[in-house]
């Protein structure tokens, strides 16, 4: 859309104050947008080379709970709507928590939230730098076991299989997805089978 082109404009950072002062952005969105920490956000985005027009839109809209009645919002694709609406809170700002979120959500959603939390002062620069590097280099790894593995070693109750698979998966994620199949099955031996 034209709006995305406007906020992608190469000089947006230099001209955003005028856009905010003239209420053009409020007019486009149909309500007062979130501008707290916008200068800090734009500096971080530029200094880390993380410019992303959809993240900017999400930043402007992050204080709004229901956007479904907004004309501009209804013109967006479902993927864009999902990205804009998706919000969560990190349990902690460590590799374990980031790994967990990356495993269940896309990199872009996790990165959006980490950047916003950094802008809002919830994350220190050194921690942000480490986590940003972790996200950039993170690759999805397939969980090395399944319920069939537990059936093969003697499980027959579906509820117990499901419970223990979840426990093993949580342990595996805490270990940053590094344990292999054998290690996961060794860990299973510590779990109750009833």
Short mmCIF file of N, CA, C and O in Angstrom, two decimals, residues 31 61 63-70 72-74 85 87:
data_model
loop_
_atom_site.label_atom_id
_atom_site.label_comp_id
_atom_site.label_asym_id
_atom_site.label_seq_id
_atom_site.Cartn_x
_atom_site.Cartn_y
_atom_site.Cartn_z
N UNK A 31 -6.73 7.07 14.19
CA UNK A 31 -6.65 7.28 15.64
C UNK A 31 -5.24 7.72 15.98
O UNK A 31 -4.34 7.67 15.15
N UNK A 61 1.16 0.78 16.20
CA UNK A 61 -0.15 0.25 16.58
C UNK A 61 -0.13 -0.60 17.84
O UNK A 61 -1.16 -1.10 18.25
N UNK A 63 -0.19 -0.23 20.93
CA UNK A 63 -1.02 0.09 22.09
C UNK A 63 -2.51 -0.18 21.82
O UNK A 63 -3.31 -0.16 22.74
N UNK A 64 -2.86 -0.45 20.58
CA UNK A 64 -4.27 -0.68 20.22
C UNK A 64 -4.60 -2.16 20.34
O UNK A 64 -3.88 -3.01 19.87
N UNK A 65 -5.74 -2.43 20.96
CA UNK A 65 -6.14 -3.82 21.15
C UNK A 65 -6.98 -4.33 19.98
O UNK A 65 -6.78 -5.43 19.51
N UNK A 66 -7.94 -3.56 19.51
CA UNK A 66 -8.83 -4.02 18.44
C UNK A 66 -8.70 -3.09 17.24
O UNK A 66 -9.04 -1.92 17.31
N UNK A 67 -8.20 -3.65 16.17
CA UNK A 67 -8.02 -2.87 14.94
C UNK A 67 -9.01 -3.26 13.85
O UNK A 67 -9.01 -2.68 12.77
N UNK A 68 -9.87 -4.23 14.14
CA UNK A 68 -10.72 -4.80 13.10
C UNK A 68 -11.69 -3.80 12.48
O UNK A 68 -12.10 -3.98 11.33
N UNK A 69 -12.03 -2.74 13.17
CA UNK A 69 -12.96 -1.76 12.61
C UNK A 69 -12.24 -0.66 11.82
O UNK A 69 -12.89 0.22 11.26
N UNK A 70 -10.93 -0.72 11.75
CA UNK A 70 -10.16 0.31 11.05
C UNK A 70 -10.04 -0.02 9.57
O UNK A 70 -9.68 -1.13 9.19
N UNK A 72 -7.94 0.94 7.15
CA UNK A 72 -6.62 0.56 6.63
C UNK A 72 -6.29 -0.88 7.01
O UNK A 72 -5.70 -1.63 6.23
N UNK A 73 -6.68 -1.30 8.22
CA UNK A 73 -6.36 -2.62 8.72
C UNK A 73 -7.04 -3.71 7.90
O UNK A 73 -6.45 -4.74 7.60
N UNK A 74 -8.26 -3.47 7.53
CA UNK A 74 -9.02 -4.46 6.77
C UNK A 74 -8.48 -4.66 5.36
O UNK A 74 -8.80 -5.66 4.71
N UNK A 85 -0.85 -8.01 15.09
CA UNK A 85 -1.61 -8.33 16.30
C UNK A 85 -0.86 -9.21 17.29
O UNK A 85 -1.16 -9.20 18.48
N UNK A 87 1.36 -10.56 20.00
CA UNK A 87 2.11 -9.99 21.13
C UNK A 87 2.33 -11.08 22.16
O UNK A 87 1.51 -11.97 22.33
#
